[in-house]
């Protein structure tokens, strides 16, 4: 009875943000028909294939930012009696962990009963032992006790799905040092690059957009190119990168692309425009569309087994008509080519071809190609925490959550919140936060035995 | 943060105050020994801030990125900038671009705000502007950035550039002038003269087949209207631009603002500022999700500027079939958006829409009056065009025959005939190919699908399965999985100007008849077409006898009783759409071809047509009008089928040239077909059949009855010989042979 969810499920994260759940659940096992009728089967055989458990995948990889628990590596068999902690979240409101004791049900291994006093609405909550290992999922109340589904019943079924759900490659600093440009609040960028790096993905690149064009300046956009280059370098040999600017004014964009490709070693033979769609044969829109298609095809062929990323830098004072037509035409053509990826930094006043996705997960479920849209302009305290945690890990140190939170609070101390939103800070303050974080990270590095 | 060494600062300053430069000059300006490690550091640092260009003439040139330049110049402050400019004057390579930046930063010379403003005013009042002049202004103002006193004029300079682009567009489309279509032009001009001040937006709809001249007509109409009524503010939304997406109405409104700014240059800067404000996003907005709104401030500002100009606004919605292929609701949303703009005060407004086929079908109520239907050029207009293009008179008839009144084909043929390598033989194949490309291939965005349409669209009926198993293989592409085939099929049928559901075969789609008429003769050539026929024959033969509408097997559901497969050119080389009624209802019905054979556009399996043309066609199309004015020697007077207002030239039997005459002879010494000596270039005579027959399914004019030699099977029809090659083992073919012998 593996039915997909009927309505989109949303999950509220511990930092208050909401995420949609991808419609294709990696694992879905319904309860038994008797359980559905509030009755209880007596023998294990009746529970075969009915674990009353679903593994859902969020549209974005927030685990990397918020933290996560590993699956046990062993068999996860529970003993006859076990002290447990059950996640308590009545009506979706997280209230903490409730202790209890799990006991076996005679002649039954498919379910266990427990006595944790969790409130109604906490079904599906994780049950941990006191070694912080997941041992089961709270199923619900069957008076006088409550029940859980032991992890051992379905661990083998979900192990691969969880193992394959890896966080996208990311960096906390452009050069891996505390002074090398800290990367704060760009999770969606990393997820977007990871999704677009997947062969066959509908995400054919990213569009990085400023939330407030006049206020945010161009710093975040310039940083984006460096960030992209750094992330792509994590998989050497898999990617190539072209950077296209609009610095020369009144330039033929398609020629500029061709030149940039040539400079990168792609020799593209000149193809004259096809008869019937040359300038004069048809409208400028149709003519440039065709030339852009031909160029995109050539670039795609030239890319071979690599992915060719083309980064378009934001024009400081806009584009002229010819540039705009050419840019639109090229992006429209590029998103249809499997080996091309486009990154548009800025261009907020332009409409772009193709679909737009707000998350990598959306792109995964899409039927048409497009760009993942990342809006920049603010960051969260949890983003700062993630930088501290990742930096410490890269130094070989695992910090306690409380320490990370404390240091993050120090870094954002006294900053104005973004539009009055608690925990949100303006991108304008990134430089200050980076300056505050640098000595902390250098201390961490020194403590871990690295050079400062 | 560690402060930068002085030489790094100096090199960046040098770059910020230069146009394209050689890195050696930056090292020199920074007073660093080129052989020192500092020079390496400096170069590495600059490289990260510069775009590196390779110019075949001037060698390697570096250009500081505008964002980095802006950062450097802002960091200097007003006093620092003045000092830096003075310093730069003394440095090497103080060339033209560097001088421009320094002057633009200081607001001196030709870059003083009042000087630029005066020049712009003159340009706006009609004084000609040189592209190089505008380019120089744009570059200097952009490089100097907001620090330059004339920066606010940059948008006005860009507006001048955009107007030049717009003028070039008109010149490009109307380079050969505009001929004929007087009635259509008048309707458009009259429509433009009657913009509406408020209410529900309706559009005059211009329709016609590909490359028939819709956009050119619009361009001419704008000029006509401007000459008679004064210029309107023209907003062109050509949906060939994939970026124009009605799901992003914020972006669409900004596009209108941008085009208005080019025509109202005095407001260009303010409009750009309003666009930047409108571009701010409060939340995770994407197309179709919170972008289907019009920014009120921007719309109001546009309305205000429009009212102040006292000019009407004219929306040209071109290539609407491309918008329709994205979904029927897009057309409705587009008009809804226009309604809102009108309600904001973007008035008085008139709208002209143009597109292939029934591109406005989802919003018929928005069409004002009967559509302006464009047909082929009349023979006299065609001749006039050829004359204007300088084509030698002796080629006129030949080109007219090839082009069949299609303006694009006329122009291309003329270009071949008058080009440097002209040899008096305008290549029909090339113009055919160009037309096919323009009409079909250039419109298919997905490369995987574009690779299939030739010859795949020869199939009379298509579904995802046929696409995956026949079209792909025939096109030499690897077979695709069912899911991928379905996706490609859906992409194909999204082109509603090209495909439509087959009413006789639920679940199957076919080409829009008018498009099939155009495309068929061009697709049906070559080895791949033959391969498709073979594949399709086998594939359909294996299909279960699916039921069409009314429970009939598809083999008989291809048309009403008596209708043949009807997939190839009709008699006389004309091309018949799939739903053409070639045989009178109740006429002889051909059976026994097996399920699926109706899908095959193969030859040799339908009754030979009789002369004159079938009554059904005669009844359907008007008789040739008296305005034919065919050239000397034309047999128009004997023509039995006229050219309807909406039909294709190819359907017309009236040729502007003398009817081709089959030579009647045949080359007894060769078993290969040779070209007939007549002007019907596609006519062939073979040694084996002794029958006059043109190439298979050619669009050429049919042989005139009087010229058909004895034994000719009807001139332009496919012969049994073709059928023998393709379906020698077929019992149907065998029966046909026997019948033919009799």
Short mmCIF file of C-alpha atoms in Angstrom, two decimals, chain B residues 36-432:
data_model
loop_
_atom_site.label_atom_id
_atom_site.label_comp_id
_atom_site.label_asym_id
_atom_site.label_seq_id
_atom_site.Cartn_x
_atom_site.Cartn_y
_atom_site.Cartn_z
CA UNK B 36 60.54 40.65 -8.81
CA UNK B 37 58.17 38.44 -6.80
CA UNK B 38 56.06 41.53 -6.18
CA UNK B 39 55.33 41.73 -9.87
CA UNK B 40 54.01 38.20 -9.71
CA UNK B 41 51.81 39.03 -6.74
CA UNK B 42 50.58 42.13 -8.48
CA UNK B 43 49.76 40.23 -11.65
CA UNK B 44 47.92 37.51 -9.77
CA UNK B 45 45.89 40.05 -7.85
CA UNK B 46 45.00 42.04 -10.94
CA UNK B 47 44.08 38.94 -12.88
CA UNK B 48 41.41 38.14 -10.33
CA UNK B 49 39.85 41.56 -10.89
CA UNK B 50 40.20 41.72 -14.66
CA UNK B 51 38.74 40.19 -17.74
CA UNK B 52 41.55 38.99 -19.96
CA UNK B 53 40.99 39.46 -23.66
CA UNK B 54 43.01 38.24 -26.57
CA UNK B 55 42.88 40.65 -29.42
CA UNK B 56 44.43 39.44 -32.66
CA UNK B 57 45.61 42.99 -33.41
CA UNK B 58 46.69 44.37 -30.07
CA UNK B 59 47.56 41.10 -28.35
CA UNK B 60 46.60 40.42 -24.75
CA UNK B 61 44.56 43.11 -23.06
CA UNK B 62 43.23 43.20 -19.54
CA UNK B 63 40.12 45.05 -18.56
CA UNK B 64 39.10 45.62 -14.97
CA UNK B 65 35.68 44.21 -14.21
CA UNK B 66 33.11 46.91 -13.71
CA UNK B 67 32.22 45.74 -10.22
CA UNK B 68 35.86 45.80 -9.12
CA UNK B 69 36.39 49.16 -10.80
CA UNK B 70 33.36 50.60 -9.11
CA UNK B 71 34.67 49.37 -5.76
CA UNK B 72 38.08 50.97 -6.34
CA UNK B 73 36.69 54.30 -7.47
CA UNK B 74 34.18 54.53 -4.66
CA UNK B 75 36.89 53.73 -2.12
CA UNK B 76 38.98 56.66 -3.35
CA UNK B 77 36.42 59.30 -2.41
CA UNK B 78 35.97 62.60 -4.30
CA UNK B 79 39.35 64.09 -3.40
CA UNK B 80 41.14 60.81 -3.88
CA UNK B 81 39.61 60.45 -7.32
CA UNK B 82 40.87 63.85 -8.40
CA UNK B 83 44.35 63.03 -7.16
CA UNK B 84 44.22 59.63 -8.78
CA UNK B 85 43.17 61.15 -12.09
CA UNK B 86 46.10 63.53 -11.95
CA UNK B 87 48.39 60.62 -11.18
CA UNK B 88 46.99 58.57 -14.02
CA UNK B 89 47.68 61.28 -16.57
CA UNK B 90 51.38 60.83 -15.86
CA UNK B 91 51.37 57.08 -16.16
CA UNK B 92 52.12 55.00 -19.25
CA UNK B 93 49.44 54.00 -21.75
CA UNK B 94 47.27 57.02 -21.13
CA UNK B 95 45.34 56.17 -24.25
CA UNK B 96 41.91 57.15 -25.51
CA UNK B 97 39.81 54.97 -23.18
CA UNK B 98 41.91 56.00 -20.16
CA UNK B 99 41.49 59.64 -21.09
CA UNK B 100 37.74 59.08 -21.43
CA UNK B 101 37.48 57.58 -17.95
CA UNK B 102 39.47 60.34 -16.37
CA UNK B 103 37.33 62.94 -18.14
CA UNK B 104 34.13 61.13 -17.25
CA UNK B 105 35.20 61.00 -13.61
CA UNK B 106 35.99 64.69 -13.62
CA UNK B 107 33.00 65.61 -15.79
CA UNK B 108 35.24 67.40 -18.26
CA UNK B 109 35.37 67.92 -21.99
CA UNK B 110 33.03 65.76 -24.00
CA UNK B 111 31.95 64.03 -20.81
CA UNK B 112 30.70 67.10 -19.02
CA UNK B 113 27.03 66.56 -18.15
CA UNK B 114 25.80 69.60 -20.06
CA UNK B 115 27.78 68.63 -23.16
CA UNK B 116 26.41 65.10 -23.13
CA UNK B 117 22.92 66.35 -22.46
CA UNK B 118 23.07 68.75 -25.39
CA UNK B 119 24.31 66.01 -27.67
CA UNK B 120 21.61 63.62 -26.52
CA UNK B 121 18.98 66.25 -27.08
CA UNK B 122 20.16 66.71 -30.62
CA UNK B 123 20.08 62.94 -31.20
CA UNK B 124 16.61 62.73 -29.72
CA UNK B 125 15.51 65.45 -32.08
CA UNK B 126 16.60 63.42 -35.05
CA UNK B 127 20.24 64.25 -35.54
CA UNK B 128 22.07 61.11 -36.65
CA UNK B 129 24.29 59.41 -34.13
CA UNK B 130 27.29 57.25 -34.83
CA UNK B 131 27.46 53.86 -33.18
CA UNK B 132 31.06 54.47 -32.19
CA UNK B 133 30.15 57.75 -30.57
CA UNK B 134 27.45 56.12 -28.45
CA UNK B 135 29.72 53.22 -27.62
CA UNK B 136 32.42 55.57 -26.41
CA UNK B 137 29.98 57.46 -24.23
CA UNK B 138 28.49 54.27 -22.81
CA UNK B 139 31.84 52.76 -21.94
CA UNK B 140 33.26 55.85 -20.27
CA UNK B 141 30.13 56.57 -18.24
CA UNK B 142 29.78 52.96 -17.21
CA UNK B 143 33.43 52.58 -16.24
CA UNK B 144 33.41 55.82 -14.28
CA UNK B 145 30.26 54.61 -12.60
CA UNK B 146 28.20 56.58 -10.09
CA UNK B 147 31.32 58.55 -9.20
CA UNK B 148 31.11 60.33 -12.57
CA UNK B 149 28.95 63.47 -12.61
CA UNK B 150 27.23 62.43 -15.85
CA UNK B 151 26.40 58.92 -14.69
CA UNK B 152 22.69 59.73 -14.48
CA UNK B 153 22.74 60.27 -18.25
CA UNK B 154 23.91 56.75 -18.93
CA UNK B 155 20.36 55.43 -19.17
CA UNK B 156 19.60 58.10 -21.72
CA UNK B 157 22.62 57.12 -23.76
CA UNK B 158 21.48 53.52 -23.58
CA UNK B 159 18.06 54.62 -24.73
CA UNK B 160 19.70 56.16 -27.80
CA UNK B 161 21.51 52.88 -28.42
CA UNK B 162 18.26 50.96 -28.12
CA UNK B 163 16.52 53.28 -30.54
CA UNK B 164 19.29 52.66 -33.03
CA UNK B 165 18.83 48.95 -32.56
CA UNK B 166 15.15 49.37 -33.14
CA UNK B 167 15.74 51.34 -36.31
CA UNK B 168 18.10 48.65 -37.55
CA UNK B 169 15.43 46.09 -36.90
CA UNK B 170 13.05 47.89 -39.23
CA UNK B 171 15.73 48.36 -41.85
CA UNK B 172 16.62 44.72 -41.69
CA UNK B 173 13.06 43.49 -42.14
CA UNK B 174 12.19 46.00 -44.81
CA UNK B 175 15.48 46.04 -46.63
CA UNK B 176 13.82 44.98 -49.87
CA UNK B 177 10.95 47.35 -49.33
CA UNK B 178 7.38 46.28 -48.90
CA UNK B 179 5.13 45.25 -51.73
CA UNK B 180 1.45 44.70 -51.96
CA UNK B 181 -0.91 43.72 -49.15
CA UNK B 182 -2.53 47.12 -49.37
CA UNK B 183 -5.79 46.01 -47.80
CA UNK B 184 -4.03 44.37 -44.88
CA UNK B 185 -1.88 47.42 -44.30
CA UNK B 186 -4.91 49.65 -44.30
CA UNK B 187 -6.68 47.49 -41.75
CA UNK B 188 -3.69 47.62 -39.46
CA UNK B 189 -3.26 51.37 -39.79
CA UNK B 190 -6.95 51.92 -39.15
CA UNK B 191 -6.72 49.74 -36.09
CA UNK B 192 -3.72 51.59 -34.73
CA UNK B 193 -5.65 54.81 -35.20
CA UNK B 194 -8.36 53.59 -32.84
CA UNK B 195 -6.68 52.89 -29.51
CA UNK B 196 -8.95 52.30 -26.56
CA UNK B 197 -8.78 54.47 -23.46
CA UNK B 198 -10.13 51.84 -21.07
CA UNK B 199 -12.02 48.59 -20.84
CA UNK B 200 -11.22 45.12 -22.03
CA UNK B 201 -8.31 44.74 -24.40
CA UNK B 202 -8.94 43.28 -27.83
CA UNK B 203 -6.42 42.74 -30.58
CA UNK B 204 -6.35 42.73 -34.32
CA UNK B 205 -4.98 39.32 -35.19
CA UNK B 206 -2.61 38.75 -38.08
CA UNK B 207 -2.17 35.14 -39.03
CA UNK B 208 -0.50 33.18 -41.74
CA UNK B 209 1.92 30.42 -42.44
CA UNK B 210 5.61 30.53 -41.54
CA UNK B 211 7.78 33.07 -43.35
CA UNK B 212 4.78 34.57 -45.06
CA UNK B 213 5.70 38.05 -43.86
CA UNK B 214 3.68 38.69 -40.71
CA UNK B 215 6.43 40.51 -38.82
CA UNK B 216 7.36 42.47 -41.91
CA UNK B 217 3.77 43.55 -42.36
CA UNK B 218 3.65 44.71 -38.74
CA UNK B 219 6.84 46.67 -39.24
CA UNK B 220 5.46 48.33 -42.33
CA UNK B 221 2.16 49.07 -40.64
CA UNK B 222 3.96 50.84 -37.80
CA UNK B 223 5.73 53.02 -40.33
CA UNK B 224 2.52 53.69 -42.21
CA UNK B 225 0.75 54.59 -39.00
CA UNK B 226 3.59 56.81 -37.82
CA UNK B 227 3.53 58.64 -41.13
CA UNK B 228 -0.18 59.26 -41.02
CA UNK B 229 -0.91 59.60 -37.31
CA UNK B 230 2.38 60.39 -35.65
CA UNK B 231 4.52 57.85 -33.83
CA UNK B 232 2.99 55.69 -31.16
CA UNK B 233 5.01 54.25 -28.31
CA UNK B 234 5.60 50.74 -29.58
CA UNK B 235 6.07 47.87 -27.18
CA UNK B 236 7.22 44.73 -28.97
CA UNK B 237 6.68 41.49 -27.21
CA UNK B 238 7.96 38.86 -29.57
CA UNK B 239 7.46 35.53 -27.88
CA UNK B 240 10.33 34.08 -29.79
CA UNK B 241 12.05 35.53 -26.76
CA UNK B 242 11.84 32.68 -24.30
CA UNK B 243 12.49 35.15 -21.52
CA UNK B 244 9.10 36.76 -21.96
CA UNK B 245 7.02 34.70 -19.63
CA UNK B 246 3.54 35.67 -18.55
CA UNK B 247 4.04 33.78 -15.32
CA UNK B 248 6.49 36.50 -14.40
CA UNK B 249 4.38 39.58 -14.78
CA UNK B 250 6.79 41.59 -12.70
CA UNK B 251 9.45 40.90 -15.29
CA UNK B 252 7.06 41.49 -18.16
CA UNK B 253 6.08 44.87 -16.75
CA UNK B 254 9.73 45.76 -16.36
CA UNK B 255 10.24 44.87 -20.01
CA UNK B 256 7.51 47.33 -20.97
CA UNK B 257 9.16 49.95 -18.81
CA UNK B 258 12.49 49.32 -20.50
CA UNK B 259 11.02 49.72 -23.98
CA UNK B 260 9.13 52.82 -22.96
CA UNK B 261 12.32 54.30 -21.55
CA UNK B 262 14.06 53.89 -24.89
CA UNK B 263 11.31 55.93 -26.53
CA UNK B 264 10.96 58.44 -23.72
CA UNK B 265 14.64 59.06 -23.05
CA UNK B 266 14.04 61.97 -20.71
CA UNK B 267 12.45 59.53 -18.30
CA UNK B 268 14.96 56.73 -18.84
CA UNK B 269 16.87 57.21 -15.61
CA UNK B 270 13.78 57.51 -13.43
CA UNK B 271 12.25 54.47 -15.05
CA UNK B 272 15.35 52.42 -14.41
CA UNK B 273 15.27 53.45 -10.77
CA UNK B 274 11.61 52.44 -10.61
CA UNK B 275 12.53 49.06 -12.13
CA UNK B 276 15.21 48.47 -9.54
CA UNK B 277 12.71 49.20 -6.80
CA UNK B 278 10.20 46.85 -8.41
CA UNK B 279 12.85 44.14 -8.65
CA UNK B 280 13.18 43.89 -4.88
CA UNK B 281 11.77 40.61 -3.61
CA UNK B 282 10.24 40.18 -0.21
CA UNK B 283 10.09 36.44 -0.30
CA UNK B 284 11.08 33.42 -2.34
CA UNK B 285 9.39 34.59 -5.49
CA UNK B 286 9.71 32.60 -8.64
CA UNK B 287 7.82 32.43 -11.89
CA UNK B 288 4.27 31.43 -11.31
CA UNK B 289 4.68 31.87 -7.58
CA UNK B 290 4.08 35.40 -6.40
CA UNK B 291 5.41 36.92 -9.61
CA UNK B 292 1.98 37.10 -11.25
CA UNK B 293 1.40 40.65 -10.13
CA UNK B 294 2.10 44.03 -11.59
CA UNK B 295 4.29 46.31 -9.46
CA UNK B 296 1.86 49.14 -8.78
CA UNK B 297 4.47 51.87 -8.44
CA UNK B 298 6.14 50.95 -11.69
CA UNK B 299 2.87 50.70 -13.59
CA UNK B 300 1.69 54.04 -12.25
CA UNK B 301 4.98 55.70 -13.12
CA UNK B 302 4.77 54.34 -16.66
CA UNK B 303 1.20 55.53 -17.00
CA UNK B 304 2.20 58.97 -15.83
CA UNK B 305 5.04 59.22 -18.33
CA UNK B 306 2.82 57.92 -21.08
CA UNK B 307 0.14 60.48 -20.37
CA UNK B 308 2.73 63.22 -20.29
CA UNK B 309 4.04 62.20 -23.70
CA UNK B 310 0.58 62.49 -25.23
CA UNK B 311 1.26 59.51 -27.46
CA UNK B 312 -0.75 56.30 -27.68
CA UNK B 313 0.81 52.99 -26.77
CA UNK B 314 0.84 50.14 -29.25
CA UNK B 315 1.53 46.60 -28.14
CA UNK B 316 2.80 44.25 -30.82
CA UNK B 317 2.41 40.68 -29.69
CA UNK B 318 4.35 38.64 -32.19
CA UNK B 319 5.05 34.92 -32.53
CA UNK B 320 2.12 34.10 -30.33
CA UNK B 321 2.24 30.47 -31.38
CA UNK B 322 5.38 30.20 -29.26
CA UNK B 323 3.44 31.48 -26.27
CA UNK B 324 0.59 29.13 -27.01
CA UNK B 325 2.98 26.21 -27.05
CA UNK B 326 3.74 26.98 -23.40
CA UNK B 327 0.08 26.50 -22.53
CA UNK B 328 -3.32 27.86 -23.49
CA UNK B 329 -3.62 29.70 -20.20
CA UNK B 330 -0.60 31.80 -21.11
CA UNK B 331 -2.56 33.56 -23.83
CA UNK B 332 -5.35 34.37 -21.43
CA UNK B 333 -2.91 35.54 -18.79
CA UNK B 334 -1.27 37.79 -21.34
CA UNK B 335 -4.51 39.56 -22.09
CA UNK B 336 -5.38 39.71 -18.42
CA UNK B 337 -2.08 41.42 -17.80
CA UNK B 338 -2.79 43.91 -20.59
CA UNK B 339 -6.19 44.63 -19.06
CA UNK B 340 -4.55 45.53 -15.79
CA UNK B 341 -1.96 47.72 -17.49
CA UNK B 342 -4.76 49.53 -19.25
CA UNK B 343 -6.56 49.99 -15.97
CA UNK B 344 -3.39 51.51 -14.53
CA UNK B 345 -3.60 54.16 -17.22
CA UNK B 346 -1.32 52.87 -19.95
CA UNK B 347 -3.72 54.35 -22.43
CA UNK B 348 -4.85 54.90 -25.08
CA UNK B 349 -3.77 51.41 -26.03
CA UNK B 350 -4.02 49.36 -29.18
CA UNK B 351 -2.88 45.79 -29.54
CA UNK B 352 -1.90 43.86 -32.63
CA UNK B 353 -1.27 40.17 -32.28
CA UNK B 354 0.41 37.95 -34.81
CA UNK B 355 1.13 34.28 -35.01
CA UNK B 356 0.94 31.11 -37.01
CA UNK B 357 -2.34 29.33 -37.33
CA UNK B 358 -4.84 29.81 -34.56
CA UNK B 359 -2.43 31.18 -32.05
CA UNK B 360 -5.16 33.15 -30.31
CA UNK B 361 -7.58 30.24 -30.12
CA UNK B 362 -7.66 30.21 -26.31
CA UNK B 363 -8.77 33.84 -26.29
CA UNK B 364 -10.98 34.18 -29.33
CA UNK B 365 -13.09 36.76 -27.58
CA UNK B 366 -10.05 39.01 -27.61
CA UNK B 367 -9.83 39.04 -31.40
CA UNK B 368 -11.38 42.06 -32.96
CA UNK B 369 -13.15 41.30 -36.20
CA UNK B 370 -11.94 38.76 -38.71
CA UNK B 371 -8.24 38.00 -38.58
CA UNK B 372 -5.91 39.50 -41.14
CA UNK B 373 -4.95 36.37 -43.00
CA UNK B 374 -1.76 36.57 -44.96
CA UNK B 375 -1.34 34.45 -48.02
CA UNK B 376 1.41 34.11 -50.53
CA UNK B 377 2.39 37.15 -52.54
CA UNK B 378 0.48 37.53 -55.75
CA UNK B 379 2.47 36.75 -58.88
CA UNK B 380 2.65 40.41 -59.79
CA UNK B 381 3.92 41.35 -56.30
CA UNK B 382 6.39 38.51 -56.51
CA UNK B 383 7.64 39.75 -59.85
CA UNK B 384 7.91 43.26 -58.54
CA UNK B 385 9.90 42.04 -55.58
CA UNK B 386 12.26 40.10 -57.81
CA UNK B 387 12.69 43.16 -59.96
CA UNK B 388 13.46 45.25 -56.93
CA UNK B 389 16.00 42.70 -55.78
CA UNK B 390 17.78 42.95 -59.11
CA UNK B 391 17.04 39.46 -60.35
CA UNK B 392 17.55 39.08 -64.11
CA UNK B 393 14.25 38.84 -65.90
CA UNK B 394 15.03 35.50 -67.46
CA UNK B 395 15.05 33.96 -63.98
CA UNK B 396 11.79 35.44 -62.80
CA UNK B 397 9.54 32.64 -63.92
CA UNK B 398 11.76 29.97 -62.59
CA UNK B 399 12.12 31.62 -59.19
CA UNK B 400 8.42 32.34 -59.01
CA UNK B 401 7.70 28.70 -59.62
CA UNK B 402 10.12 27.59 -56.97
CA UNK B 403 9.08 30.16 -54.41
CA UNK B 404 5.36 29.79 -54.92
CA UNK B 405 4.74 33.24 -53.62
CA UNK B 406 6.60 32.79 -50.38
CA UNK B 407 8.46 36.03 -49.64
CA UNK B 408 11.33 34.31 -47.87
CA UNK B 409 11.89 31.88 -50.70
CA UNK B 410 11.70 34.70 -53.20
CA UNK B 411 14.31 36.67 -51.32
CA UNK B 412 16.60 33.69 -50.86
CA UNK B 413 16.31 32.69 -54.49
CA UNK B 414 16.98 36.25 -55.48
CA UNK B 415 20.04 36.32 -53.27
CA UNK B 416 21.34 33.19 -54.95
CA UNK B 417 20.56 34.54 -58.36
CA UNK B 418 22.24 37.86 -57.81
CA UNK B 419 25.05 36.80 -55.51
CA UNK B 420 28.71 36.76 -56.42
CA UNK B 421 28.61 33.11 -57.39
CA UNK B 422 25.30 33.30 -59.19
CA UNK B 423 25.15 31.03 -62.18
CA UNK B 424 21.60 31.59 -63.19
CA UNK B 425 20.34 28.49 -61.43
CA UNK B 426 18.78 29.43 -58.10
CA UNK B 427 19.09 26.22 -56.12
CA UNK B 428 15.63 25.05 -55.21
CA UNK B 429 16.98 22.56 -52.70
CA UNK B 430 18.71 25.23 -50.70
CA UNK B 431 15.71 27.48 -50.55
CA UNK B 432 13.59 24.46 -49.66
#
